[in-house]
Structure formats: C-alpha cells, structure tokens
Coordinates of C-alpha atoms in Angstrom, one line a residue:
X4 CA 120.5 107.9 71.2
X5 CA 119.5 111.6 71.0
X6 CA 121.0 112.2 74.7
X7 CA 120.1 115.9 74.0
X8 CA 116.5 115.5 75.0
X9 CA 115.4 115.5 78.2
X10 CA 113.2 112.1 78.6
X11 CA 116.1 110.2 77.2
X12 CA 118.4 111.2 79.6
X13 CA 116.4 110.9 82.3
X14 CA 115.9 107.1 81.0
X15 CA 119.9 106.8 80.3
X16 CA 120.2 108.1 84.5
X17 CA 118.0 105.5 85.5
X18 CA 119.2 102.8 88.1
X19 CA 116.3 100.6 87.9
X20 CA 117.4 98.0 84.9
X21 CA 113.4 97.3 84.3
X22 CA 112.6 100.7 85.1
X23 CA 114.9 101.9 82.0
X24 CA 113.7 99.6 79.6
X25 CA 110.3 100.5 80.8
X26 CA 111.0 104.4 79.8
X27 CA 113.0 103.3 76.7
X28 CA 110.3 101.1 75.3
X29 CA 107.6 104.0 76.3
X30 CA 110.0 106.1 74.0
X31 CA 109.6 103.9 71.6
X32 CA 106.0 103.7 71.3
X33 CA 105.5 107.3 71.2
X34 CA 108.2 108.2 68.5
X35 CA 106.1 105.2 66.3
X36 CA 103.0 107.1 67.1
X37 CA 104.2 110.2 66.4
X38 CA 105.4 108.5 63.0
X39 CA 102.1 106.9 61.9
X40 CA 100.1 109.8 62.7
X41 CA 101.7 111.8 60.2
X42 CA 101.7 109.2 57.8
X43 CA 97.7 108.7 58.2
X44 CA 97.5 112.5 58.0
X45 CA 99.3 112.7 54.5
X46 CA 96.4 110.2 53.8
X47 CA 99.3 106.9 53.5
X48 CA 98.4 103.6 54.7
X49 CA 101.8 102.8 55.3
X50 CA 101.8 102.3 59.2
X51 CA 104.5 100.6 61.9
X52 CA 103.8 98.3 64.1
X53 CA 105.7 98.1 67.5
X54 CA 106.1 94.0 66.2
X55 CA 105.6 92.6 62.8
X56 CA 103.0 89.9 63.5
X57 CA 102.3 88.8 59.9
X58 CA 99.4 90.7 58.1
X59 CA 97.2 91.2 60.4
X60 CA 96.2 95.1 60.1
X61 CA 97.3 97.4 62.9
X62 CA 95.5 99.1 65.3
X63 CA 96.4 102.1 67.7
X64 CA 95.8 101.3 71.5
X65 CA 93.6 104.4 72.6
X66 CA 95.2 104.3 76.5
X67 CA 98.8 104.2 75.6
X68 CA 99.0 105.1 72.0
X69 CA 101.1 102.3 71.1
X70 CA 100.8 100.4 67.9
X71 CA 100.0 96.7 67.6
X72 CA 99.0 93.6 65.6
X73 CA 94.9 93.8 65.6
X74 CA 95.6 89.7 65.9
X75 CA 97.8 90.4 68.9
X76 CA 95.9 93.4 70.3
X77 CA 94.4 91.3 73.2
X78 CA 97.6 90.1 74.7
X79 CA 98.1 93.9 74.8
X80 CA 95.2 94.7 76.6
X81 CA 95.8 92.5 79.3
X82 CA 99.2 94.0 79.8
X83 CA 97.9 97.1 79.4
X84 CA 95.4 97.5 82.0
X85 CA 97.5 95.5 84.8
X86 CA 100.1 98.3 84.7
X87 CA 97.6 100.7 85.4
X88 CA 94.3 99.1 87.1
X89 CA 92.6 102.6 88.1
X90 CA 92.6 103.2 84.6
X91 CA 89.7 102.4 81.7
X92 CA 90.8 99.1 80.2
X93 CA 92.7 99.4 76.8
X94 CA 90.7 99.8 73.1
X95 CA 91.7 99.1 69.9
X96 CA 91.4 101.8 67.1
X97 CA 92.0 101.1 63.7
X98 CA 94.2 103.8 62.1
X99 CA 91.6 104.7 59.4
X100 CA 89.1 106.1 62.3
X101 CA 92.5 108.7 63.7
X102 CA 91.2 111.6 62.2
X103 CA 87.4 111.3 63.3
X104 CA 89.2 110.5 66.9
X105 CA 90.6 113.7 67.0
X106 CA 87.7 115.8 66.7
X107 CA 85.3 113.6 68.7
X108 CA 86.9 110.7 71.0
X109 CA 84.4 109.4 72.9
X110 CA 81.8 108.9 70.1
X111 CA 84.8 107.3 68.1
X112 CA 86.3 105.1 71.5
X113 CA 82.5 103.7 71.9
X114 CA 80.5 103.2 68.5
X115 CA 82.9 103.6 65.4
X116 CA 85.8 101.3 67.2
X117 CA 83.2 98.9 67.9
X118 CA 81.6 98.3 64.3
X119 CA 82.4 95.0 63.1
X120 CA 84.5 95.6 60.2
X121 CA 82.0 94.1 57.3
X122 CA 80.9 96.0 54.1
X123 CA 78.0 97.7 55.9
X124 CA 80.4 98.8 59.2
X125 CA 82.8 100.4 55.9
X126 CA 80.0 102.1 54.4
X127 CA 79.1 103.2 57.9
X128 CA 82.3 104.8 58.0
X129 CA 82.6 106.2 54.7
X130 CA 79.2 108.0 54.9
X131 CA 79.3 111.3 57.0
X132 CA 75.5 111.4 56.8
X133 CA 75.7 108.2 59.0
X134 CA 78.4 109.3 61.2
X135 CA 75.9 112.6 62.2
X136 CA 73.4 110.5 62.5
X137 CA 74.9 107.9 65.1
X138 CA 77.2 111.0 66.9
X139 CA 73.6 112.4 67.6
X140 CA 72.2 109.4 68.6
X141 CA 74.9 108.6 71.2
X142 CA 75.0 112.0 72.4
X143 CA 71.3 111.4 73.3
X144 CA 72.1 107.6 75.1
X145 CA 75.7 108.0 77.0
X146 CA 74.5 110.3 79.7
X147 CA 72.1 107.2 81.0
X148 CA 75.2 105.5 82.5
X149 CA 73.1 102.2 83.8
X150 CA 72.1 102.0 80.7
X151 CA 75.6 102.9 78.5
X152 CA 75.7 99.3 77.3
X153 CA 71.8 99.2 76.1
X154 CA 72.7 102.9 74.9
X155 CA 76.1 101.9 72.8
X156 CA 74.2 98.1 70.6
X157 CA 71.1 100.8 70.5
X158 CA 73.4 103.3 67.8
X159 CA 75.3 100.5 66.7
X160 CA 72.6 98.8 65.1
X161 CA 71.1 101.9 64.0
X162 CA 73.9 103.0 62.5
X163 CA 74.3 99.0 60.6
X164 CA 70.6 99.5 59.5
X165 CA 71.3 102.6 57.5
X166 CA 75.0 101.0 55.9
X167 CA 72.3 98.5 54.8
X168 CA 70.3 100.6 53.4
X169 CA 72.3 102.6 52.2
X170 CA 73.9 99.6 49.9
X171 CA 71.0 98.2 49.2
X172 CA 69.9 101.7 47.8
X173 CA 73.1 101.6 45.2
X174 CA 71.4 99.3 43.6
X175 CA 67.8 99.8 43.6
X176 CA 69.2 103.8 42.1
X177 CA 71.3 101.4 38.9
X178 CA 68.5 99.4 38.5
X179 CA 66.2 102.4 37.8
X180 CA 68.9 104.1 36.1
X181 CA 70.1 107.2 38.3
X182 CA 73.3 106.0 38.4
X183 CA 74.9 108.8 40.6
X184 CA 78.8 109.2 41.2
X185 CA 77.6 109.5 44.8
X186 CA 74.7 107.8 46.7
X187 CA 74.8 108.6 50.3
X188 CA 72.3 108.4 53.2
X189 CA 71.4 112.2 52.3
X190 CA 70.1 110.9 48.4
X191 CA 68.0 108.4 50.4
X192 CA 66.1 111.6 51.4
X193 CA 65.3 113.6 48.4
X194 CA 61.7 113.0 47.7
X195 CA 62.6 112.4 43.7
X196 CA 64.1 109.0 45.2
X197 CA 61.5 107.7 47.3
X198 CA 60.6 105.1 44.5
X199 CA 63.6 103.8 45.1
X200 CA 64.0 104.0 48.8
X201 CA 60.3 102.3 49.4
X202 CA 61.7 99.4 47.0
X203 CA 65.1 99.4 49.2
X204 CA 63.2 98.8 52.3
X205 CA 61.1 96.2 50.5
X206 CA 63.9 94.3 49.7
X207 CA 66.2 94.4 52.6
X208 CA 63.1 93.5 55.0
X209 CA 62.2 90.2 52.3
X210 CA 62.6 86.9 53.8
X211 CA 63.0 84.3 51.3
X212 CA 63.9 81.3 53.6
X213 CA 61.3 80.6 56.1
X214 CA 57.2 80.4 55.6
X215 CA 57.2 84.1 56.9
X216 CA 57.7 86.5 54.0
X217 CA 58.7 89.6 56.0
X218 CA 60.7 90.7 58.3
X219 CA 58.0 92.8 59.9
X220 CA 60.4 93.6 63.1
X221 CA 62.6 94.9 61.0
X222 CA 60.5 96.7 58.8
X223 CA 58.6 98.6 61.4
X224 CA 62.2 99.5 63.4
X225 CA 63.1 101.6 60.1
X226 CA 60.1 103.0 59.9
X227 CA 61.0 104.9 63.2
X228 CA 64.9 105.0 62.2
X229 CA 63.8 106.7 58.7
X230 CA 61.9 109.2 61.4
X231 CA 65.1 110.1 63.3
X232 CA 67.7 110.3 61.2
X233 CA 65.4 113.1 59.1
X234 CA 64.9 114.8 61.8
X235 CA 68.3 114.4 62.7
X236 CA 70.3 115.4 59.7
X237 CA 67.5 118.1 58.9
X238 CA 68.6 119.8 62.0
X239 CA 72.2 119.4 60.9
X240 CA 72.0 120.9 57.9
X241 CA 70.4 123.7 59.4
X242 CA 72.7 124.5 61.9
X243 CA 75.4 124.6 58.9
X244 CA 73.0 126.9 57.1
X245 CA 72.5 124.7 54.6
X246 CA 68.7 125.3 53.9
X247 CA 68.5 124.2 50.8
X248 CA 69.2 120.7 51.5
X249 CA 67.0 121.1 55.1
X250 CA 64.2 122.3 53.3
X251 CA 64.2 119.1 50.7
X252 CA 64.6 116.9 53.8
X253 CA 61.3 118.9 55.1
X254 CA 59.8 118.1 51.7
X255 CA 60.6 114.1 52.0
X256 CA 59.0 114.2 55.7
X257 CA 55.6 115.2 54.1
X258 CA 56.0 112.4 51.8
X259 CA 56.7 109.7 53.8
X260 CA 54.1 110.7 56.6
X261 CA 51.5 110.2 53.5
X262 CA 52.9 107.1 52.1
X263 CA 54.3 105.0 55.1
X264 CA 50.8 103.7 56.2
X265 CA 51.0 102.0 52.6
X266 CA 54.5 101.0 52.8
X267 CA 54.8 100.1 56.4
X268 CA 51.4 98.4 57.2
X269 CA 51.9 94.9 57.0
X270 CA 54.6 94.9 59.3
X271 CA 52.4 96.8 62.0
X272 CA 49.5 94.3 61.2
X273 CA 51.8 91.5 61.7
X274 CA 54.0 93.1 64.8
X275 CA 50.1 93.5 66.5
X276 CA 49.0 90.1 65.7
X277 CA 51.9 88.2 67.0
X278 CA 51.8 90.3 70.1
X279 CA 48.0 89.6 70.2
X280 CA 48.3 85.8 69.0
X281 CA 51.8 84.3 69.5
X282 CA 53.7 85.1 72.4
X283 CA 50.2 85.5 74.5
X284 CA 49.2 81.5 74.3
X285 CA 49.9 79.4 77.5
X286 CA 51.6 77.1 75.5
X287 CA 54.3 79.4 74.8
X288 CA 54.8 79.7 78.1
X289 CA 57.9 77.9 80.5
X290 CA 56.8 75.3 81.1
X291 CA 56.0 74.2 85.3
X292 CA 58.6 71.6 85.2
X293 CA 61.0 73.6 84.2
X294 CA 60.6 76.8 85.9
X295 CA 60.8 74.6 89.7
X296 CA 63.7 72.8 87.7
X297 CA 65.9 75.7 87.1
X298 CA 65.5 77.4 90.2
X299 CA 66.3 74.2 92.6
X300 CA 69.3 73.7 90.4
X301 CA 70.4 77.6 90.8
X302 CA 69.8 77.2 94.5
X303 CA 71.8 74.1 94.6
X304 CA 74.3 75.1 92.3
X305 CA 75.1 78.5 94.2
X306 CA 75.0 77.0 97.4
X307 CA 77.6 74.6 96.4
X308 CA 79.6 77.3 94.7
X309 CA 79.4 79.3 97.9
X310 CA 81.0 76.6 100.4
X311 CA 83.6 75.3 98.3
X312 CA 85.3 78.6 96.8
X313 CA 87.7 79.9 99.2
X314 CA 89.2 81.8 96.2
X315 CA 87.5 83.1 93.4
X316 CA 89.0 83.3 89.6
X317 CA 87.2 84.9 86.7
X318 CA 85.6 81.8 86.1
X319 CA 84.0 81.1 89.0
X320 CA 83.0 84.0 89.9
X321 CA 81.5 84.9 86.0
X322 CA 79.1 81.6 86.8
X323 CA 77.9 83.1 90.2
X324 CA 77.1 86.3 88.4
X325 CA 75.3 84.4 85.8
X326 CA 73.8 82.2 88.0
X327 CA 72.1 84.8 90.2
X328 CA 71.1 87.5 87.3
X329 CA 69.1 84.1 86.0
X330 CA 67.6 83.9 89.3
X331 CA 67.2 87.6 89.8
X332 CA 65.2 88.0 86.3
X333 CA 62.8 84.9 86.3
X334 CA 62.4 85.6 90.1
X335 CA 61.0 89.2 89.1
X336 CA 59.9 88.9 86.1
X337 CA 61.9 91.4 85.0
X338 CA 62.9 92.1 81.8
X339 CA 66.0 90.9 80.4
X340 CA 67.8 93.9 80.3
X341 CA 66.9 94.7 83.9
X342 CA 68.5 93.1 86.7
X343 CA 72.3 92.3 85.0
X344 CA 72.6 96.5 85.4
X345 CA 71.8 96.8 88.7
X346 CA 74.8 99.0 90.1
X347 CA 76.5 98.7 92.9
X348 CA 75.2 101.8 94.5
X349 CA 71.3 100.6 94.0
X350 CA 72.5 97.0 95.7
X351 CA 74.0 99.3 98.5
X352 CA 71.1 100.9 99.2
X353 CA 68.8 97.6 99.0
X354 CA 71.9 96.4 101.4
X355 CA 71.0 99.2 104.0
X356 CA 67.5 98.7 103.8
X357 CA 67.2 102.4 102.2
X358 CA 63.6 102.1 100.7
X359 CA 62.2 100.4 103.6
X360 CA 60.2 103.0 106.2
X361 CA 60.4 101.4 109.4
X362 CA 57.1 103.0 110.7
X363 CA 55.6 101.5 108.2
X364 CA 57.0 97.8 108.7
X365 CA 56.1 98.3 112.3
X366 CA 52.5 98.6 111.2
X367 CA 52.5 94.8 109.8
X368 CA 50.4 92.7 111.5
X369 CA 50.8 89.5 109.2
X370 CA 53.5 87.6 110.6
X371 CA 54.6 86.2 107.5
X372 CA 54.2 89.1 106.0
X373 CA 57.1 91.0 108.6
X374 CA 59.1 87.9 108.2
X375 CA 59.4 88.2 104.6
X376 CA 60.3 91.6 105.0
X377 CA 63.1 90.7 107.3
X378 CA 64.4 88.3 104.6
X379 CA 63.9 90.2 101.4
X380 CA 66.1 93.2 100.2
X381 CA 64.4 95.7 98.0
X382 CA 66.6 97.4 94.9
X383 CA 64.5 100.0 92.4
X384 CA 66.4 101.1 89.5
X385 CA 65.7 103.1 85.7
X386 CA 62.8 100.5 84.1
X387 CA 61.8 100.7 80.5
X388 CA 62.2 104.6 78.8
X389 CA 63.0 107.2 81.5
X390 CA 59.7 108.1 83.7
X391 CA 59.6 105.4 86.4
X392 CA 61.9 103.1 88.7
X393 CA 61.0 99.2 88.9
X394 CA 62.0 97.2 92.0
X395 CA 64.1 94.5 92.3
X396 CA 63.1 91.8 94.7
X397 CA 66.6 89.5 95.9
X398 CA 65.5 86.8 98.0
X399 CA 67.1 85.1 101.1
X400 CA 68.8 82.4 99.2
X401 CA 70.6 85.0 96.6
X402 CA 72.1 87.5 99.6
X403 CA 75.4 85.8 100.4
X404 CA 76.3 85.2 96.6
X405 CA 75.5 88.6 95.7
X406 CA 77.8 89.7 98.7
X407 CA 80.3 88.1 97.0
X408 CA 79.8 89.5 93.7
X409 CA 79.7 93.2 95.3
X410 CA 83.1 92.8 97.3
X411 CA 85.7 95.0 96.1
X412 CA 88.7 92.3 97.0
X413 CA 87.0 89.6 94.8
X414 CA 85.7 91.9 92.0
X415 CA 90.0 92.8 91.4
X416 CA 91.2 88.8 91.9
X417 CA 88.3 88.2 89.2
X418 CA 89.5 90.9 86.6
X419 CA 87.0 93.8 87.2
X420 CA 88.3 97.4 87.1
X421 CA 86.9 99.0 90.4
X422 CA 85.5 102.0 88.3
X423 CA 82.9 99.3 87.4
X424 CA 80.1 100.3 88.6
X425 CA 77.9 97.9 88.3
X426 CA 77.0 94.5 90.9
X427 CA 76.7 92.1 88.2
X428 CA 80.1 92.9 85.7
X429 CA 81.6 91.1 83.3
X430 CA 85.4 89.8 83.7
X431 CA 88.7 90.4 82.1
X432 CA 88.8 94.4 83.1
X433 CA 85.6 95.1 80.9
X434 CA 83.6 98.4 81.9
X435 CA 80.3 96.3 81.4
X436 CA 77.6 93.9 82.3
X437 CA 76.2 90.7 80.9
X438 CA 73.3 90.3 78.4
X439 CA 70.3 88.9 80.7
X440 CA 69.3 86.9 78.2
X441 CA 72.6 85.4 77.8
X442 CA 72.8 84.5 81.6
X443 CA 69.4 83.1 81.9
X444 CA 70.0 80.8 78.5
X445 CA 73.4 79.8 79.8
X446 CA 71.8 78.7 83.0
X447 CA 69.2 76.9 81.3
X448 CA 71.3 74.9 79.5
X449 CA 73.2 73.6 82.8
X450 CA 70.1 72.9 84.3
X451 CA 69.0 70.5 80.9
X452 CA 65.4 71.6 81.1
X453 CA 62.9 70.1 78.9
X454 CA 61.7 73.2 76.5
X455 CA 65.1 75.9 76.8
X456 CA 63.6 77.9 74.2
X457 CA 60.6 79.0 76.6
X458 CA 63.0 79.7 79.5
X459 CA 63.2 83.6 78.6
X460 CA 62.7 86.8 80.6
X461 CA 59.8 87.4 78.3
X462 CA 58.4 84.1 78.8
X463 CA 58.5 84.5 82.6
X464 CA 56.2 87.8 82.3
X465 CA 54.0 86.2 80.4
X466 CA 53.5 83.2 82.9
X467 CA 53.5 85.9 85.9
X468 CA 50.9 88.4 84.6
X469 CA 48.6 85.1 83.7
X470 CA 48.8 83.5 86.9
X471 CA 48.0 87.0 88.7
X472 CA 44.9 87.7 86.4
X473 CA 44.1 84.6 87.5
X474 CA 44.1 85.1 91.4
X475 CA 41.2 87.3 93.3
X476 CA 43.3 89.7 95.0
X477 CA 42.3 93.3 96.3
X478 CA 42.7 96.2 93.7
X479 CA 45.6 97.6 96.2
X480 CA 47.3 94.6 95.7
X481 CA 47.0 94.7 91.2
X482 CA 48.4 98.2 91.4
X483 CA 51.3 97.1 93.0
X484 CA 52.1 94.0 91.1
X485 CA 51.8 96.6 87.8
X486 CA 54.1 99.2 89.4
X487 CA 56.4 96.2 89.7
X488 CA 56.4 94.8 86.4
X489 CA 56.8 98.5 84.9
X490 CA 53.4 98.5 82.8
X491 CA 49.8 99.3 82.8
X492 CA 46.9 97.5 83.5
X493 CA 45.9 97.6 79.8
X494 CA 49.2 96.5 78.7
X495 CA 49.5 93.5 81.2
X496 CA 45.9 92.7 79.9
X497 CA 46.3 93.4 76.2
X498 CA 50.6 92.2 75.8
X499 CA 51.2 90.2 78.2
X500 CA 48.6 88.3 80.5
X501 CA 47.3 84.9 78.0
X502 CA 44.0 85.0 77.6
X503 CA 41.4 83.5 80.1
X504 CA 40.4 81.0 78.7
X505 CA 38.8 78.4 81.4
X506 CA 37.0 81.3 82.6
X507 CA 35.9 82.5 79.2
X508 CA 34.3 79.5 79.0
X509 CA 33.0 78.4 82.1
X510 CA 31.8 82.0 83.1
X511 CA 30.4 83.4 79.7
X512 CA 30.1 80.0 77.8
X513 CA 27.5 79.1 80.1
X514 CA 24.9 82.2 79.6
X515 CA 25.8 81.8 75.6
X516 CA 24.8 77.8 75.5
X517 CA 21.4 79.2 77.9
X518 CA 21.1 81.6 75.4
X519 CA 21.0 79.0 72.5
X520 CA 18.7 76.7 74.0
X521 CA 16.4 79.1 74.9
X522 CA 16.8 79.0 78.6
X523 CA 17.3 83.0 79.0
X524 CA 14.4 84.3 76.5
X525 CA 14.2 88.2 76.7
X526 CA 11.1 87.9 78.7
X527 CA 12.8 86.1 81.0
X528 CA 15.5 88.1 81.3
X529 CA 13.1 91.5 81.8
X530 CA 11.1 89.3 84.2
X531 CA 13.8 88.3 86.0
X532 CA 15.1 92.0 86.3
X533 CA 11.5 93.1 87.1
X534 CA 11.3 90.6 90.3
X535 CA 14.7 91.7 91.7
X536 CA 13.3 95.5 91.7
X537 CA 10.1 94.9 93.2
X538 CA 12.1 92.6 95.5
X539 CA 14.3 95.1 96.5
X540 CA 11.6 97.8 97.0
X541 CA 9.5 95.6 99.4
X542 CA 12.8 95.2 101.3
X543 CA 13.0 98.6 101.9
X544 CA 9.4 99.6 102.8
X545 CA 9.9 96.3 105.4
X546 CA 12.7 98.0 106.6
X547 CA 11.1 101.8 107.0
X548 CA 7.9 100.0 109.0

C-alpha cells in the first residue's frame, strides 16, 4: 500500500469512509497518469484506462488527468464538473495530442481536441505546417472573448481546409509524377509546385452533383486562407532563421498575386452575382405571413413558459433561451451571430439603463416616442470585424424571460458554470453560446411556418433594409437605422436592400415610355428648361419692384 508516502497515509488516517475512497481513487488516477505519460513519451500506444470499456480509444481528462473510455468520457464529465462547479467543465484529450499539450495547452484544450477525428483532422495533426498555421491564427482570435466561439469554428475550419488540401495535393503531386517521401503544407508553397496546387484547388472546389459546377464560396475563402497561411509560416520560418525556405515562400507570393485573378475569378464573379442577383430578390425574402406567425407564437409561447415554470431544468430553460435569441435576431435584424453572445455584463448595463442620457430623454416631446423609451432596453456589443459596436434593441415582451435567463440561481439548477459569461448559454456546464441560426431555425420549426428556409437572420436584413428604402424618412433618421444594422449606406443599397422595383418603374418607366413615343422631344425638353428660367427670373425682378 506504499504507507511510506505521505498522501497515502494521510488517505489511510482518514475518518471519512467516502472521503478515503475519494483520496484513494484520486491516487489511483494520478499513478495511471503518471504511467501513460511515460508510455506516450517512449512513443508506445499502449495506454490504461481507469475502466476497460471495450475498445473504444482512451482519452486523458484535461481537469483531473484521469484516464477514460472516449465512449464513456461524457458520464465523466458530468461527474467531473459537479465536484468542482467553480471550475472550467472537463475536456477530453486524446493521448496522441500529450506532447503538443505540454508545450502549448490552451491552443491544444480549444482547437486540436476539438478536430473531429476524420482523415483530414489526422493530417491536420500530423502536419506541423498546419499546426503553426492554426496556433497563429488562434493566438490572433481568443483574446475577443465575446467572440471565442466565432474565434475557435473560425481556425477549425481553416485548419480542415488546408488537411484538404493538403490530401488532395498527394495526389495531384503522383499524378504529375513528383512523388515525394513527404508532401506537407510547406511543398504546397514552392513555386515549382503551383501546377499542382492551382489543379488541387480546382478539384477540391468541383461540384459534380448539383447544376452549379463550383463551389465558388469555397473557392474564394482559400484564396484568402492561401494568403495567410504564407504570410503566416513565412514569418515562421524567419523567426527560426530559416531564410532559405522564407525567401521561396516570398517567391510563391509573387506568383500567386500574378496568377490568382486567373485561377480565382469565376468564384468572385459568381460570389458578386449571387450577392447582386439571388439573395437581393423579394421573393427570397420571409415571407409576411410568416414573419407575424413566428413572432405571435414566440410571444405566446414565452408567455406561457413564463407562468407555468416555477422551476426551471435544462430543458426548459434551453427553449426560453432559444426562443428569445429568435426573437432578439429577427426583431433587430441582426446578424445571426449577434444577439446569442450578448454577455451578461452588456444585458447589465442595457438593465440599468447605462446608454441612455437622461437629459436627452427629457428633451422628447413625442409621447410615443418617451413611451417606447420607457419600455425598450438598449444593449450595444462588438458587431462585424472590430471597429464599431451595434445595438441591441429587447422589447417589452422579452424583459421578464431574459430576467430569467440572466439569474444566477437558475443559470446553476439549469447546468451553467457561473464563469459563463454570457446571457444566452448553452446547458450541461458548457463555457458557450448557441448558434443564432440554430435558435431561430429551431423556433421556426415549432411555429410550422409556411417557407422555414426564408426564416433566416439574413433573410430578415434583407426584408428590413427594403422596407426602409422604401419609407421617406429624414436623412437623420437613415444614418441611424445604418449605424444599427452595422453597414454603410452603399452596402445596404448595393448587398442588402432588393431592388426597387415598383418605383423603378412607375417613377423612371414613365419618362422612358414619354420618351419612346415622342412626348419629351429635346426641344421640348430645352424649351421646357428655357420657360422655368425665364419664369424664375420674372419672379425675382417682381419681387425687387
């Protein structure tokens, strides 16, 4: 029983049955840990589990560095995190990433735990050209904590892009017979294999199953990915004083700045047009119906929620949140990605009133317009990149759920560790928040609307910034319905807003038919100009006299 050292005989003094079994089987889990470590060191795969659970592969538990059936990990985690509830919420590690852990722990806890386990997340993992490429790029993101969640799918996937690549480029270099003993990320960027990197993007952004032949999202996201992970690794190398390798990276940038209009134009031209075309027609719009459907059944919904739940479980109070970030986002017109972070400390503030200046609500004459101040809280939180703040409108008929949602007694029946910091969290002792668009679909399918796939945050802007262009209101009043969408006036006009049609036609389709018929000749027209003058001029000299 090794009574010579000192924690097991403080375990073997202990009075507290559970509390010595506790300590024992704390003993236990280190002494395994300490065992598989060194195992995974000497580079051996062989590792023990605290319980053999069939073959599922292990994994380490990053909070209490016990050992456990990846299949079983989540029973764990519960247990885990109940024992200590101040604490971050358990995380599994497979025993392969140990050694990257070491040096770098939070880049390992947040992206390369999280990769889903595929052939592209293994040749993610085996590529250190990737690895420096993600590291960097989560360096960059984790210091926006409101936006940690965006921050952490952000590397992921750019990390999953290159793994594709990267695969894909195997082959494109054994098809044009540069079969290499290694091809890595770095190979991608030696100008000699550019040939074989354009036809690598070509390929992996090929659709072969619907009418559209490209993947032109795709294609134009690696056009900027190819950008920064240059960049990137070229200032890698050079802080290892490898400048050699930095200068041939230098040498690829030239090329690719020449070639990429070749290579990367038909995504652009197709990424323009369906912003220009597609997503700008009315008909692609929620439809009227739908958008008065889904917000009586939220209203109704929460209402009900609100006076029959004397007690709240994860459940109940994960509907509520999604019910109200739905509400939150089409109400706004946010985007998606908006409202679900709001924190708690930006709902406290709207709470208090802290962006409201009293001297200048005093100075409202409307009386709707005070009363709608009364009623109305005002959040403003980190919009779209990093130079502005976009508010947050929460109407009367959301304040009592999202008082519910913010209170700390409820938040810890319902499963959320208090260091969450934001108001609309998911459940089961998770550190983060909801996908808007996840809410807002979920919500649409309760309320059985007619068209769900229109019912989108993006949809909701589209029918916003239409239906203002359509209303003669002051400039005053434009400015600040595009300081609250978070975009220009060109952008609202050129992305967003459909075009007007009606007017179009009613307005400049009736000079163009006078035109054609000859009803507005030039002569008229300089006639008509040469009247209004002299009309104007005997005006004045009336008024002199």
């Amino acid at each position: 029983m090794h009574k010579d050292q000192e924690k097991v005989n403080r375990a073997l003094q202990e009075q507290n049955q559970q509390q010595r079994n506790k300590m024992f089987a704390d003993l236990k889990k280190e002494g395994l840990y300490k065992r598989n470590v060194q195992e995974i060191m000497k580079g051996s795969t062989d590792v023990v589990k605290l319980r053999d659970h069939g073959s599922s592969p292990p994994v380490f538990c990053i909070k209490c560095k016990g050992t456990y059936s990846q299949s079983n990990f989540r029973k764990h985690k519960l247990c885990c995190t109940v024992l200590q509830a101040e604490a971050p919420p358990a995380k599994a590690m497979s025993p392969s990433l140990y050694t990257l852990h070491e040096e770098n722990g939070d880049f390992t806890e947040n992206i390369l735990a999280r990769l889903k386990k595929d052939e592209i997340g293994q040749a993610c993992l085996a590529d250190d050209a990737i690895l420096t490429v993600g590291k960097s790029l989560w360096h960059e993101k984790r210091n926006k904590k409101d936006k940690q969640l965006e921050g952490r799918k952000a590397v992921m996937k750019a990390m999953r892009r290159l793994g594709a690549l990267v695969i894909q480029f195997k082959e494109e270099m054994k098809r044009s017979g540069k079969d290499e003993e290694e091809v890595s990320v770095i190979k991608m960027f030696e100008r000699k294999n550019f040939q074989e990197l354009e036809e690598t993007i070509r390929y992996v952004t090929a659709r072969d199953d619907t009418e559209e032949s490209l993947k032109y999202g795709l294609k134009n996201e690696l056009k900027f990915l190819m950008k920064k992970a240059a960049f990137i690794l070229k200032a890698d190398l050079l802080v290892k004083e490898k400048d050699q390798q930095a200068k041939e990276i230098e040498k690829f940038e030239v090329v690719f700045e020449m070639r990429k209009h070749t290579l990367f134009a038909d995504a652009e031209y197709q990424m323009l047009k369906n912003r220009q075309v597609k997503t700008r027609k009315p008909q692609e719009q929620p439809i009227e119906q739908d958008v008065i459907k889904i917000k009586e059944f939220i209203q109704t919904k929460t209402s009900q929620m609100l006076n029959d739940n004397a007690e709240w479980t994860a459940s109940e109070f994960s509907l509520l949140r999604d019910l109200i970030v739905c509400r939150l986002t089409l109400f706004n017109a946010r985007r998606g990605g908006e409202p679900c972070r709001l924190t708690l400390q930006e709902w406290g503030e709207a709470a208090k009133g802290c962006w409201i200046d009293p001297e200048e609500q005093e100075k409202i004459e409307d009386p709707l317009e005070k009363e709608l101040v009364k009623r109305t809280k005002i959040a403003y939180q980190t919009g779209k990149g990093n130079n502005r703040l976009v508010s947050v409108l929460i109407p009367e008929d959301c304040l009592n759920a999202v008082m519910i949602l913010a209170n700390a007694d409820i938040r810890a029946v319902a499963g959320i560790p208090t260091k969450n910091m934001y108001l609309f969290p998911y459940t089961q002792q998770s550190m983060d928040h909801p996908s808007g668009w996840y809410c807002v679909n979920r919500v649409a399918k309760m309320a059985e609307l007619k068209d769900i796939t229109k019912m989108t945050a993006t949809g909701m802007r589209h029918r916003v910034s239409t239906m203002f262009a359509m209303m003669d209101v002051p400039d005053f009043d434009r400015e600040r319905f595009y300081d609250h969408m978070g975009h220009s006036k060109n952008i609202n006009k050129h992305v967003y807003q459909a075009p007007l049609a009606i007017s179009t036609i009613t307005k400049v389709g009736k000079h163009l038919y006078n035109f054609d018929n000859g009803k507005c000749s030039f002569c008229t027209i300089i006639g008509s100009c040469i009247t209004s003058y002299l009309q104007v001029c005997l005006n004045e000299e009336s008024g002199a006299h």
